[in-house]
Coordinates of C-alpha atoms in Angstrom, one line a residue:
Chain A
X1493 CA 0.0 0.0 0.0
X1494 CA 1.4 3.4 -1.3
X1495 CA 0.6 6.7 1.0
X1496 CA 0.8 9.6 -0.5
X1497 CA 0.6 12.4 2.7
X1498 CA 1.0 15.0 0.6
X1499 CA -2.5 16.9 0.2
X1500 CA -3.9 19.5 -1.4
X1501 CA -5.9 22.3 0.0
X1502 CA -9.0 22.1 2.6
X1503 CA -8.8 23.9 5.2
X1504 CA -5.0 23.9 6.3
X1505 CA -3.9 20.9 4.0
X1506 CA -1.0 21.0 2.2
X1507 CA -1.2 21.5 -1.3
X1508 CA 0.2 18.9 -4.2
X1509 CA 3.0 19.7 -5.6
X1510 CA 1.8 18.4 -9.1
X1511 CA -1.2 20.2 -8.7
X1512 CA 0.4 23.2 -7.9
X1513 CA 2.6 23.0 -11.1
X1514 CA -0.5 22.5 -13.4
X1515 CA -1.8 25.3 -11.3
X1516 CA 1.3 27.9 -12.2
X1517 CA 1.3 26.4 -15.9
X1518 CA -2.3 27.6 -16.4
X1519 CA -1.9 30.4 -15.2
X1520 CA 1.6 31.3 -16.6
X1521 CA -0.9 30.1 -20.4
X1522 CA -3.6 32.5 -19.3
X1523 CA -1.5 35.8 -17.9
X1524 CA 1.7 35.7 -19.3
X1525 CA 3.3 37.7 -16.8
X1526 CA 6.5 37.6 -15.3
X1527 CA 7.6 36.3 -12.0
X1528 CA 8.6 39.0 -10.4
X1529 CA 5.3 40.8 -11.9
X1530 CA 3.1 38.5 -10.4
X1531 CA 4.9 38.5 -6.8
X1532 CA 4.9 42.5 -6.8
X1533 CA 0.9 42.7 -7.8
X1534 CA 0.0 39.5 -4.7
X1535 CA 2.6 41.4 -2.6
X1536 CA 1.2 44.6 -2.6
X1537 CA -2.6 43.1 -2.2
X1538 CA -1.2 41.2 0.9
X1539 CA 0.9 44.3 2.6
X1540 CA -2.3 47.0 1.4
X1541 CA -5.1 45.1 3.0
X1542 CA -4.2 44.6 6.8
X1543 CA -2.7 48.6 6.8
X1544 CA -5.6 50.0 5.5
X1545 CA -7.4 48.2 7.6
X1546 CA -5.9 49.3 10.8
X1547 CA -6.2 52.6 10.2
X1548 CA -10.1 52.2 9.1
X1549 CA -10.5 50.0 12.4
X1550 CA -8.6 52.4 14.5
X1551 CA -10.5 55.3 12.9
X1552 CA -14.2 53.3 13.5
X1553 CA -12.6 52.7 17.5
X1554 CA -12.3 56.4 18.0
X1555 CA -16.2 57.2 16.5
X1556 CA -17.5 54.6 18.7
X1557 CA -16.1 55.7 22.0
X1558 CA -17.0 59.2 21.1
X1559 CA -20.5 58.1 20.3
X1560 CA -20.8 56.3 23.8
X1561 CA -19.5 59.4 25.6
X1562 CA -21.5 61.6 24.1
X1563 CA -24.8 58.8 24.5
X1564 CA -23.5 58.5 28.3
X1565 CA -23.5 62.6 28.7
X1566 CA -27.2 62.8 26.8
X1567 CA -28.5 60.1 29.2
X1568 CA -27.2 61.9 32.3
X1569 CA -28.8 65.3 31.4
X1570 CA -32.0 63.6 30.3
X1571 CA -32.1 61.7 33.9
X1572 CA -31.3 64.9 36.2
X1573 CA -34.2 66.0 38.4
X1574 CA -35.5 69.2 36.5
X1575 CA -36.5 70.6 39.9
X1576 CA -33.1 70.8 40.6
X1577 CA -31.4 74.2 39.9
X1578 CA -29.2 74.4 37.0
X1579 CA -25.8 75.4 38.0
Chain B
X571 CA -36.2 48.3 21.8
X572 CA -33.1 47.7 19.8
X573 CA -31.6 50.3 17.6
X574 CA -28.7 50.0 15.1
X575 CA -24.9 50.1 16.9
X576 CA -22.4 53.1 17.5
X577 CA -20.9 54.8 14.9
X578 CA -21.4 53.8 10.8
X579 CA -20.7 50.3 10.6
X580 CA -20.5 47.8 13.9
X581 CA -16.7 47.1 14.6
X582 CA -17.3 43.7 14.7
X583 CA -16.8 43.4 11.1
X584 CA -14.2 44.9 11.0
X585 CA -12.6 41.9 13.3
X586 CA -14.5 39.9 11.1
X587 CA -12.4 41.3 8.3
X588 CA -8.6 41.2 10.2
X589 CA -9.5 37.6 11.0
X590 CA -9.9 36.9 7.5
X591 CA -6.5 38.4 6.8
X592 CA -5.2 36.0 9.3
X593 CA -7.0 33.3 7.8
X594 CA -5.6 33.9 4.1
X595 CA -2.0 34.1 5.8
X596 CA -2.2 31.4 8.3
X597 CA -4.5 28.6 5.7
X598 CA -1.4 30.1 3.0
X599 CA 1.7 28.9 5.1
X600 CA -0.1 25.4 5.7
X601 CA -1.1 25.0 2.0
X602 CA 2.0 26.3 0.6
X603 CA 4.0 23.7 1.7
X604 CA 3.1 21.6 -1.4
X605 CA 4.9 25.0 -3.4
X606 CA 8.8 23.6 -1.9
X607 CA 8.8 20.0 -1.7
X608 CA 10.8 19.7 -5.4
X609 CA 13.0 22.3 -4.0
X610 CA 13.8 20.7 -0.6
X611 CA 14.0 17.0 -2.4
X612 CA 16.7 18.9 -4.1
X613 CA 18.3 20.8 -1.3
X614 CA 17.8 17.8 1.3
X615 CA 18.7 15.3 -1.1
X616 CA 15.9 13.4 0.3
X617 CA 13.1 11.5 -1.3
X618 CA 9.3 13.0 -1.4
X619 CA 8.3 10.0 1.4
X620 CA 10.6 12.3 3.4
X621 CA 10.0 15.5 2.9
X622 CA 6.0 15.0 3.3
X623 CA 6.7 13.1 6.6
X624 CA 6.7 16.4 7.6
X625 CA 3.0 17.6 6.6
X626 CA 1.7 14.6 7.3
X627 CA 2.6 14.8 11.0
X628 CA 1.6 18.4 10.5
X629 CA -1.9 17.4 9.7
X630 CA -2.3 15.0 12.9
X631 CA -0.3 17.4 15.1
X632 CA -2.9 20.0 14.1
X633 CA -5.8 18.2 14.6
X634 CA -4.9 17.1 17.7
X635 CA -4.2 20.6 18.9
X636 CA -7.2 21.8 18.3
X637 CA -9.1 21.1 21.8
X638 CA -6.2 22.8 23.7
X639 CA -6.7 26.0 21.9
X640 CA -10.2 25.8 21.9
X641 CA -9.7 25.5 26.0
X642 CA -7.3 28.3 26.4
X643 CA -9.3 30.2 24.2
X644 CA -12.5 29.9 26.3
X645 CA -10.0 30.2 29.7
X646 CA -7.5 33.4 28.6
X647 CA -9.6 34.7 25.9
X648 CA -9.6 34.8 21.7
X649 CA -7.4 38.0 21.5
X650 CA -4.7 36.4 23.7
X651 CA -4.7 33.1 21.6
X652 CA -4.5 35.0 18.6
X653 CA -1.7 37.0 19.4
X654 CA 0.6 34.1 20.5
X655 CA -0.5 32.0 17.9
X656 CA 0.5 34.7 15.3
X657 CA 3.7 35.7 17.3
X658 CA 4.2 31.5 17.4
X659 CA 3.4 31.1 13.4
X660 CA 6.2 33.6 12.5
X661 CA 8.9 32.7 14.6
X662 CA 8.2 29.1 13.2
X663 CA 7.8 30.4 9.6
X664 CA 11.1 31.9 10.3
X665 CA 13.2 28.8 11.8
X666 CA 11.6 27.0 8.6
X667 CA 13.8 29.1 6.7
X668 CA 16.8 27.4 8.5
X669 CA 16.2 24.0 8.3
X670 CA 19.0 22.2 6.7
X671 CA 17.0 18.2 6.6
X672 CA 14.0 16.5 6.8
X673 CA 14.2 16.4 10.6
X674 CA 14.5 20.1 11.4
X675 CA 11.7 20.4 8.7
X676 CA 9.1 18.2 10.5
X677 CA 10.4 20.2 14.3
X678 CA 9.7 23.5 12.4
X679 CA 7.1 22.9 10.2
X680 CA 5.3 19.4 10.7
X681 CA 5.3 20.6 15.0
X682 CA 5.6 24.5 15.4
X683 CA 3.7 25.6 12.2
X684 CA 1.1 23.2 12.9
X685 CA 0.9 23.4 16.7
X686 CA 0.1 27.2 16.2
X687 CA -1.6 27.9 12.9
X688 CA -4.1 25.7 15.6
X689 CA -4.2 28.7 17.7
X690 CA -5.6 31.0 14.5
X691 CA -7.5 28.1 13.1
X692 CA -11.1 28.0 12.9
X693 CA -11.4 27.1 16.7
X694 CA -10.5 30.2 18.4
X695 CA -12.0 32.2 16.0
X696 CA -15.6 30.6 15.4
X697 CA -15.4 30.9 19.2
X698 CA -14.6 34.7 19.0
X699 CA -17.3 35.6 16.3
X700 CA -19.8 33.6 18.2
X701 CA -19.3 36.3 20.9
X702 CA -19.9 39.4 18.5
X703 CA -22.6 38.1 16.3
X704 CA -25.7 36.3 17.4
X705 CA -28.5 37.5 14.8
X706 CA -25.6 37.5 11.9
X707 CA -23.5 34.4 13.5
X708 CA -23.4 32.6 10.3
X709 CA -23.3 35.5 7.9
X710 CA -19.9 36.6 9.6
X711 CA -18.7 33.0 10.0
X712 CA -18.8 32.4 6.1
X713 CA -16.5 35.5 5.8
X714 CA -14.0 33.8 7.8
X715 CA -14.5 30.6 6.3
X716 CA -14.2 32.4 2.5
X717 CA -11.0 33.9 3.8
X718 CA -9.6 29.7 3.7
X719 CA -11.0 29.6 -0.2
X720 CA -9.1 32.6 -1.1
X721 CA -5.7 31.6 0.4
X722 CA -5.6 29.0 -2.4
X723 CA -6.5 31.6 -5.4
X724 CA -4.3 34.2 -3.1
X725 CA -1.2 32.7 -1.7
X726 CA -0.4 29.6 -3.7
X727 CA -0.1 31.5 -6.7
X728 CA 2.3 34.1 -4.6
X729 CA 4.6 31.3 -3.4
X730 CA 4.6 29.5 -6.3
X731 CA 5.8 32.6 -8.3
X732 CA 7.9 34.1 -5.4
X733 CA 9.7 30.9 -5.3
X734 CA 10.6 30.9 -9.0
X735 CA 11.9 34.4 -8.8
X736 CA 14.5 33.6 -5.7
X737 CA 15.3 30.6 -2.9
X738 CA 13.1 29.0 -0.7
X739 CA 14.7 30.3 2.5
X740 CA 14.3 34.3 1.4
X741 CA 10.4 33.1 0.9
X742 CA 10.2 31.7 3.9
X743 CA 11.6 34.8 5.7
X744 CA 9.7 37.2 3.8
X745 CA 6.4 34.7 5.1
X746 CA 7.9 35.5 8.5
X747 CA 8.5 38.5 8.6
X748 CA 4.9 39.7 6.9
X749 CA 3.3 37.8 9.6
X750 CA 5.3 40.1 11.9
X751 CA 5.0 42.9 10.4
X752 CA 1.0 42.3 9.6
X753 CA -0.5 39.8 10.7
X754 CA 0.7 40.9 14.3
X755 CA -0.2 44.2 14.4
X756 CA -3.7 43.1 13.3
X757 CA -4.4 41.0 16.0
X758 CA -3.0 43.5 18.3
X759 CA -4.6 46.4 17.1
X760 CA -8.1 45.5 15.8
X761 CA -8.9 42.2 17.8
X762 CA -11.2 42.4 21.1
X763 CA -12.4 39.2 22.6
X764 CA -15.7 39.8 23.5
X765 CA -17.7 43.1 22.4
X766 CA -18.3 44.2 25.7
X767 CA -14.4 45.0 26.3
X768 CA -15.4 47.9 24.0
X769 CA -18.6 49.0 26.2
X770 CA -20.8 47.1 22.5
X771 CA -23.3 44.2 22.6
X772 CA -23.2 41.7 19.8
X773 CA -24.6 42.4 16.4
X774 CA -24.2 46.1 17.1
X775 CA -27.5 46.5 18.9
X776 CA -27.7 48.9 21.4
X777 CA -28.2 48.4 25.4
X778 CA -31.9 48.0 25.8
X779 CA -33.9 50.3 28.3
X780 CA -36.5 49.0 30.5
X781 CA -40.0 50.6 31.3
X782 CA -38.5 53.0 34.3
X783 CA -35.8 53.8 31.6
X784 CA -32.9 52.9 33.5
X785 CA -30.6 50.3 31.4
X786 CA -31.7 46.9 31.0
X787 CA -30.4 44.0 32.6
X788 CA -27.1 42.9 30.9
X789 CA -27.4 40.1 28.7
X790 CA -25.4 37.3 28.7
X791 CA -24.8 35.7 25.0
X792 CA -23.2 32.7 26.5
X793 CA -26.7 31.7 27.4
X794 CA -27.9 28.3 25.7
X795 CA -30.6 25.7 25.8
X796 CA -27.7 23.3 26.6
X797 CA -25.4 25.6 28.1
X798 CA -22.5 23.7 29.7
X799 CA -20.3 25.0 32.6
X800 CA -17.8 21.7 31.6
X801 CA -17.3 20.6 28.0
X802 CA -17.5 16.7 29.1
X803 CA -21.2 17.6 30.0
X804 CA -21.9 18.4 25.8
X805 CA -20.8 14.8 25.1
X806 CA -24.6 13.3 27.2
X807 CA -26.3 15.6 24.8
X808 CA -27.5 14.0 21.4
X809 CA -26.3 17.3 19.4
X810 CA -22.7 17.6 20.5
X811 CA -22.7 13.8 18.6
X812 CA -24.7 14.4 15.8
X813 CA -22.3 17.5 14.7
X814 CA -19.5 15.6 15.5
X815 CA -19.9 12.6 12.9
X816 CA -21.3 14.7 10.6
X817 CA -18.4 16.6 10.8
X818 CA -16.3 13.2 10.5
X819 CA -17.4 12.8 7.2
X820 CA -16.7 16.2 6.1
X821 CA -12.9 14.8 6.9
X822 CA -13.3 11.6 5.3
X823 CA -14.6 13.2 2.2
X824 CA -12.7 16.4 1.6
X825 CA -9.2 15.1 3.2
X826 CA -9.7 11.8 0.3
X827 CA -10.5 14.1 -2.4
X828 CA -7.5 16.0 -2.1
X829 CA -5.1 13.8 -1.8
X830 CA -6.2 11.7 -4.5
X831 CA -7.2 14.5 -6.8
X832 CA -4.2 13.8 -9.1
X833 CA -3.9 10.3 -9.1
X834 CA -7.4 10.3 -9.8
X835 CA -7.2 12.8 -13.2
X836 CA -3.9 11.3 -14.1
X837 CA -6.0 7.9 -13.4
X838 CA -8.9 9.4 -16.1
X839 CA -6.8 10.6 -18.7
X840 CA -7.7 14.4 -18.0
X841 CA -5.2 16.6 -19.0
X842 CA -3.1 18.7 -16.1
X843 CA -4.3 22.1 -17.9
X844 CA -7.9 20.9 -17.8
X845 CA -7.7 19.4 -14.0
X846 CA -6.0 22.9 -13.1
X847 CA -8.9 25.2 -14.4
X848 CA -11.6 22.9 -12.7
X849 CA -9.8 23.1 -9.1
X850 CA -9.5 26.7 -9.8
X851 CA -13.4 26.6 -10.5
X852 CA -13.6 24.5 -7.6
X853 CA -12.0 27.5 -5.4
X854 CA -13.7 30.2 -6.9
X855 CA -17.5 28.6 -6.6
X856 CA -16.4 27.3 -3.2
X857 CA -16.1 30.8 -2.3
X858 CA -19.1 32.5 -3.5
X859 CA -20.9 28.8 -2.1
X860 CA -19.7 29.6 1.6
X861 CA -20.7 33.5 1.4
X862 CA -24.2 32.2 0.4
X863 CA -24.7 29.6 2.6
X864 CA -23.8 31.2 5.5
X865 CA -26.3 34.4 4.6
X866 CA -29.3 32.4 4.5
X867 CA -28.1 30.2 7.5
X868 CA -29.3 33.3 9.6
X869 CA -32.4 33.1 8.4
X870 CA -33.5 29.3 8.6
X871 CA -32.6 26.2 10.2
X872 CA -29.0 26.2 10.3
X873 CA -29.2 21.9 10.7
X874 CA -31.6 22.0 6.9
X875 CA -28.8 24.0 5.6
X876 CA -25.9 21.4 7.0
X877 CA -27.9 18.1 5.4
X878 CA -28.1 19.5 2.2
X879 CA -24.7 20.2 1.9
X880 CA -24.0 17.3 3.1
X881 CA -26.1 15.3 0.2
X882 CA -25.1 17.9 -2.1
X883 CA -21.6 16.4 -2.0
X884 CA -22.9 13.2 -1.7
X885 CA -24.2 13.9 -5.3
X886 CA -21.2 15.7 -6.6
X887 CA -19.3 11.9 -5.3
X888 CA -22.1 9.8 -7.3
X889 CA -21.3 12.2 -10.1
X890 CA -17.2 10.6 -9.9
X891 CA -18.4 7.4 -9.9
X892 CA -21.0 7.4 -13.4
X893 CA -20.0 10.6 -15.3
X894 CA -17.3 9.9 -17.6
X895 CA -13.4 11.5 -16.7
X896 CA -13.9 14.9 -17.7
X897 CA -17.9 15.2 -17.7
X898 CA -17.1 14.1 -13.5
X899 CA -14.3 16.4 -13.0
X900 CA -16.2 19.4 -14.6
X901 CA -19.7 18.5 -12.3
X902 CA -17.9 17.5 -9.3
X903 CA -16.3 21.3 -9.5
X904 CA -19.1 22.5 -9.6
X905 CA -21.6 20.7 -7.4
X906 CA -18.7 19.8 -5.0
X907 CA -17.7 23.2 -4.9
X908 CA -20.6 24.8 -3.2
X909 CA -20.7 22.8 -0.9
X910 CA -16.9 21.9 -0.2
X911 CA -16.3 24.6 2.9
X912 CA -20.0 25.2 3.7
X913 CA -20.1 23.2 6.2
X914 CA -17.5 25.1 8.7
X915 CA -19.4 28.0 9.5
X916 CA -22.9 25.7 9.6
X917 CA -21.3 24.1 12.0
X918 CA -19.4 26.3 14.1
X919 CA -22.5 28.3 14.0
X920 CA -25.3 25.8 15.4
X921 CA -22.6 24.5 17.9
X922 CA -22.7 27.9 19.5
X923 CA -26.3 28.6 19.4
X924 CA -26.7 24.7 20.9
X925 CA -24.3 25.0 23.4
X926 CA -23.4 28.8 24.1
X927 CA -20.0 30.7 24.1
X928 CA -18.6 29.8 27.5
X929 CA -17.3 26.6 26.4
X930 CA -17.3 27.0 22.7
X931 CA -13.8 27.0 22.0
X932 CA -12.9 23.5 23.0
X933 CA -16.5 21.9 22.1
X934 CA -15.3 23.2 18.8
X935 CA -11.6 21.9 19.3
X936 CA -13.1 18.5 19.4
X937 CA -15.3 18.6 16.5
X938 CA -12.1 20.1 13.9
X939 CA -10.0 17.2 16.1
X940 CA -12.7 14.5 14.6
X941 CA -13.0 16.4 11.4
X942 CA -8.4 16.0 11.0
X943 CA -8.7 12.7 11.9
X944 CA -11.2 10.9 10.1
X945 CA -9.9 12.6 7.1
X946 CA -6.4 11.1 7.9
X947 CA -7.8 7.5 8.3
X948 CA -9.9 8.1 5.3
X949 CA -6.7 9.0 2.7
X950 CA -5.0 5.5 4.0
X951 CA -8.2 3.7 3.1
X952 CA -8.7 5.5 -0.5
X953 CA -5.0 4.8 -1.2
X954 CA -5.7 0.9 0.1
X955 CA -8.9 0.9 -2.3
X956 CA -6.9 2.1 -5.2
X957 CA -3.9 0.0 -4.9
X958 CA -6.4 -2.7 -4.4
X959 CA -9.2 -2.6 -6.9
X960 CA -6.9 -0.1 -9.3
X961 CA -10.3 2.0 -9.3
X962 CA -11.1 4.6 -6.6
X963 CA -15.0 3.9 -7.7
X964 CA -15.5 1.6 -4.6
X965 CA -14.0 4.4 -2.6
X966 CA -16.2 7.1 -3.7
X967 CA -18.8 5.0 -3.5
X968 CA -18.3 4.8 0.6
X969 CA -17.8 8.7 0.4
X970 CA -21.3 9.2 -1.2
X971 CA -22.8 6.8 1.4
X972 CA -21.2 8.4 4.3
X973 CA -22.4 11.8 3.3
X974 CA -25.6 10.5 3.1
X975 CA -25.3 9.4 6.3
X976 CA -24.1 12.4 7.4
X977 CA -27.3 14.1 5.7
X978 CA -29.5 12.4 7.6
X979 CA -27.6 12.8 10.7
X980 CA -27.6 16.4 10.3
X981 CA -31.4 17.0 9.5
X982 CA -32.1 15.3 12.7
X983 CA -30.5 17.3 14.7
X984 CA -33.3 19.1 17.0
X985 CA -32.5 22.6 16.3
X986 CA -36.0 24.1 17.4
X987 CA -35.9 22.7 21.0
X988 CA -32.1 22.9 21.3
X989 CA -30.6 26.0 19.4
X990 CA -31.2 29.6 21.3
X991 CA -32.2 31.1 18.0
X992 CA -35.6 28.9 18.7
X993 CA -35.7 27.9 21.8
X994 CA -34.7 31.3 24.1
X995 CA -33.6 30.9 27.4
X996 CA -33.7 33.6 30.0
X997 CA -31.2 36.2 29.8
X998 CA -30.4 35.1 26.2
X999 CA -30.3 37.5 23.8
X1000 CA -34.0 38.3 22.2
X1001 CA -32.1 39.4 18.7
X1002 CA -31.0 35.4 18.2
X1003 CA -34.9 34.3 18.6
X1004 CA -36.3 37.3 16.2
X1005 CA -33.2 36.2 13.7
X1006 CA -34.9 32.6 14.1
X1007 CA -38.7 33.8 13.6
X1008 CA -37.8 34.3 9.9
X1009 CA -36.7 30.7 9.6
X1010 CA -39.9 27.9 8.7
X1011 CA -39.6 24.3 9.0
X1012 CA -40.3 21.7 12.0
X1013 CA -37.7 19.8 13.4

């Protein structure tokens, strides 16, 4: 009985190594682009993403927490006793 | 009353979206390894058997890690499983750039990668969004999930390319240090563990007020018909099983199917350039099949949703065993592929609203541990068929009866006395119920 533990990809499988040739043929047939090409476009995608995303995240952070203070201030006016004198 | 969250969009998906960064990355490093093995036969002078010694342990070593992170994540918190497992993943990525043989590859990569990829794996994560999303639980759990199918059309193409254009080593750092760099800082910086750490509730909703307009009691989303304060106490409930060996056949069947894809086509006579397009049409309808799936799971039974996926690929294995080569290949890309990952955020999903949140992570462990496993045991037995019979038609054949097993299982699971969407218990959040009252069906 042969095993053959190399696997392609569900979940956190390792892909063939076959497969992944046939993979970079086709796709070598259908862009013709060059290596380095390729690697700068992925790159860029995979450095791009998580910073802008930090900064939107960041940015959303800030606007929640000044929403909730200012919710937090309008809720504390609206429950003071209007018989009470206004400083 | 319930009103729309804090500022323009809840910041829940935004986690939603770092964690599928993480994913791409994390999935990209485990599936990549397939990218080096010619050049480490060549480096190592070793043989193939060798070099994938080191995934294969890889595979078990993961599975098997999965309950432990699932209980530290539900005893110290997502965030801080995250960030280790992150900090873990690239100072192993790193020490696989210095591995000079077999042996130091299966230490760095078949035990360190694996052990903490665990610790960003599907686990601690499903565990996490369960916490921030109740009434779109599923919706944000296919996100994740999608996040694995675009790896493949993302990263493999990257390594494969980045390899050809220097050494394996200088990828390997690079892998490293972007994980560093990125993948770090986003677990830092934009993961929370729970959505009350940032004064939210989950979904975005807004603290309710009661009739003397003070603030409502606090709601507790870890609330459950089968809430358990111990994990051993899920295993006396019929669910925890019934998700389980479903789950087990997800293993057997996907975990054969890739393996034996190529020896299969090669098998059939279909050409390399027509076997590459249909996995790449596998990938791309996988994606869009997950996204879908796990939008309308919100809005009906979750456990309807589950068996037909399940019998879906059941089909799409019939189709390998009576459509001629390339006629199979072509239908079992596309049936197969919407329903290849659908199943993780199904689930993950119905295992939190079953159970709750307080225990999640390590009922979950112990579903992806059956899920590793049986697919282990079930590439031996495909490979024992083959080498056998010389056909993997007997083989498919068990795959199609186990998913129709797995089917049945799944559309008997209870859902409407045992999940909170239908069943609320007090204290549990009202927006999982309403999410539920859309959904038809009798159990």
């Amino acid at each position: 009985m042969r095993l053959h533990p190399e696997t392609l990809g569900h979940h956190a499988e390792a892909t063939d190594p076959t497969l992944v040739e046939w993979i970079k043929d086709r796709l070598d047939h259908l862009l013709g682009l060059e290596a380095t090409t390729v690697v700068i476009v992925l790159g860029l995608v995979l450095v791009l993403f998580p910073l802008t995303l930090i900064v939107l995240a960041r940015r959303q952070r800030r606007r929640t927490e000044q929403a909730m203070a200012e919710s937090e201030l309008r809720r504390s006016v609206e429950s003071r006793d209007p018989s009470e004198p206004a400083d | 009353m319930r009103m729309r969250g804090l500022g323009d969009a809840f910041y829940g998906w935004y986690l939603v979206a770092g964690l599928f960064f993480a994913t791409l990355i994390v999935i990209g490093v485990r599936q990549g390894f397939g990218v080096f093995v010619v050049a480490w036969e060549e480096d190592f002078g070793a043989t193939t058997t060798a070099v994938s010694f080191a995934a294969a342990i890889g595979w078990v070593i993961n599975g098997v890690s999965q309950p432990f992170m699932g209980a530290l994540t539900d005893n110290f918190g997502a965030r801080r499983v995250l960030i280790f497992g992150m900090l873990g993943m690239a100072i192993s990525t790193l020490l696989v750039a210095a591995s000079t043989n077999p042996f130091l590859l299966a230490v760095t990569y078949g035990f360190l990668v694996s052990v903490f990829s665990g610790a960003i794996s599907f686990t601690p994560i499903g565990a996490l969004i369960a916490r921030w999303f109740v009434r779109n639980r599923g919706r944000a759990m296919s996100f994740l999930t999608a996040g694995g199918s675009a790896s493949g059309l993302v990263m493999i193409p990257f390594l494969a390319y980045f390899l050809d254009a220097t050494t394996w080593q200088t990828v390997w750092i690079v892998l490293g240090l972007l994980i560093l760099a990125l993948g770090l800082p986003v677990m830092i910086f934009i993961v929370r563990s729970r959505p009350e750490d940032m004064g939210l509730l989950p979904d975005g909703d807004k603290e309710s007020v009661n009739d003397e307009g003070g603030p409502a009691p606090k709601i507790e989303v870890k609330t459950a018909p089968l809430a358990v304060d111990r994990w051993q106490s899920s295993f006396n409930s019929a669910p925890m099983w019934q998700l389980s060996l479903a789950f087990v056949v997800c293993g057997i069947t996907t975990a054969s199917i890739s393996v034996h894809y190529v020896r299969w086509a090669t098998d059939e006579g279909i050409t390399a350039q027509t076997a590459a397009t249909a996995f790449g049409l596998l990938s791309a309808i996988n994606a869009a099949g997950v996204l879908f799936v796990g939008t309308i799971s919100d809005r009906m039974q979750r456990k309807t949703l589950l068996g037909i996926v399940y019998l879906i690929r059941g089909v799409a294995f019939l189709s390998l065993i009576f459509l001629p080569g390339a006629g199979a290949l072509w239908a079992f890309a596309i049936v197969g592929g919407m329903s290849w990952l659908a199943t993780v955020p199904l689930t993950t999903a119905l295992t939190a609203d079953v159970y709750g949140v307080k225990k999640l992570g390590t009922l979950s462990g112990f579903i992806f541990m059956a899920h590793q496993l049986g697919g282990g045991a079930a590439v031996i037995l495909f490979g024992w068929i083959f080498d056998t019979w010389n056909s993997y038609d007997p083989a498919f054949a068990i795959g199609a009866i186990t998913l129709l097993a797995a089917g049945i299982i799944s559309l008997s699971i209870r859902e409407k006395r045992y999940s909170v969407r239908y069943s609320p218990v007090e204290g549990a959040p009202e927006s999982a119920a309403r999410s539920a009252a859309v959904g038809g069906g009798s159990d």
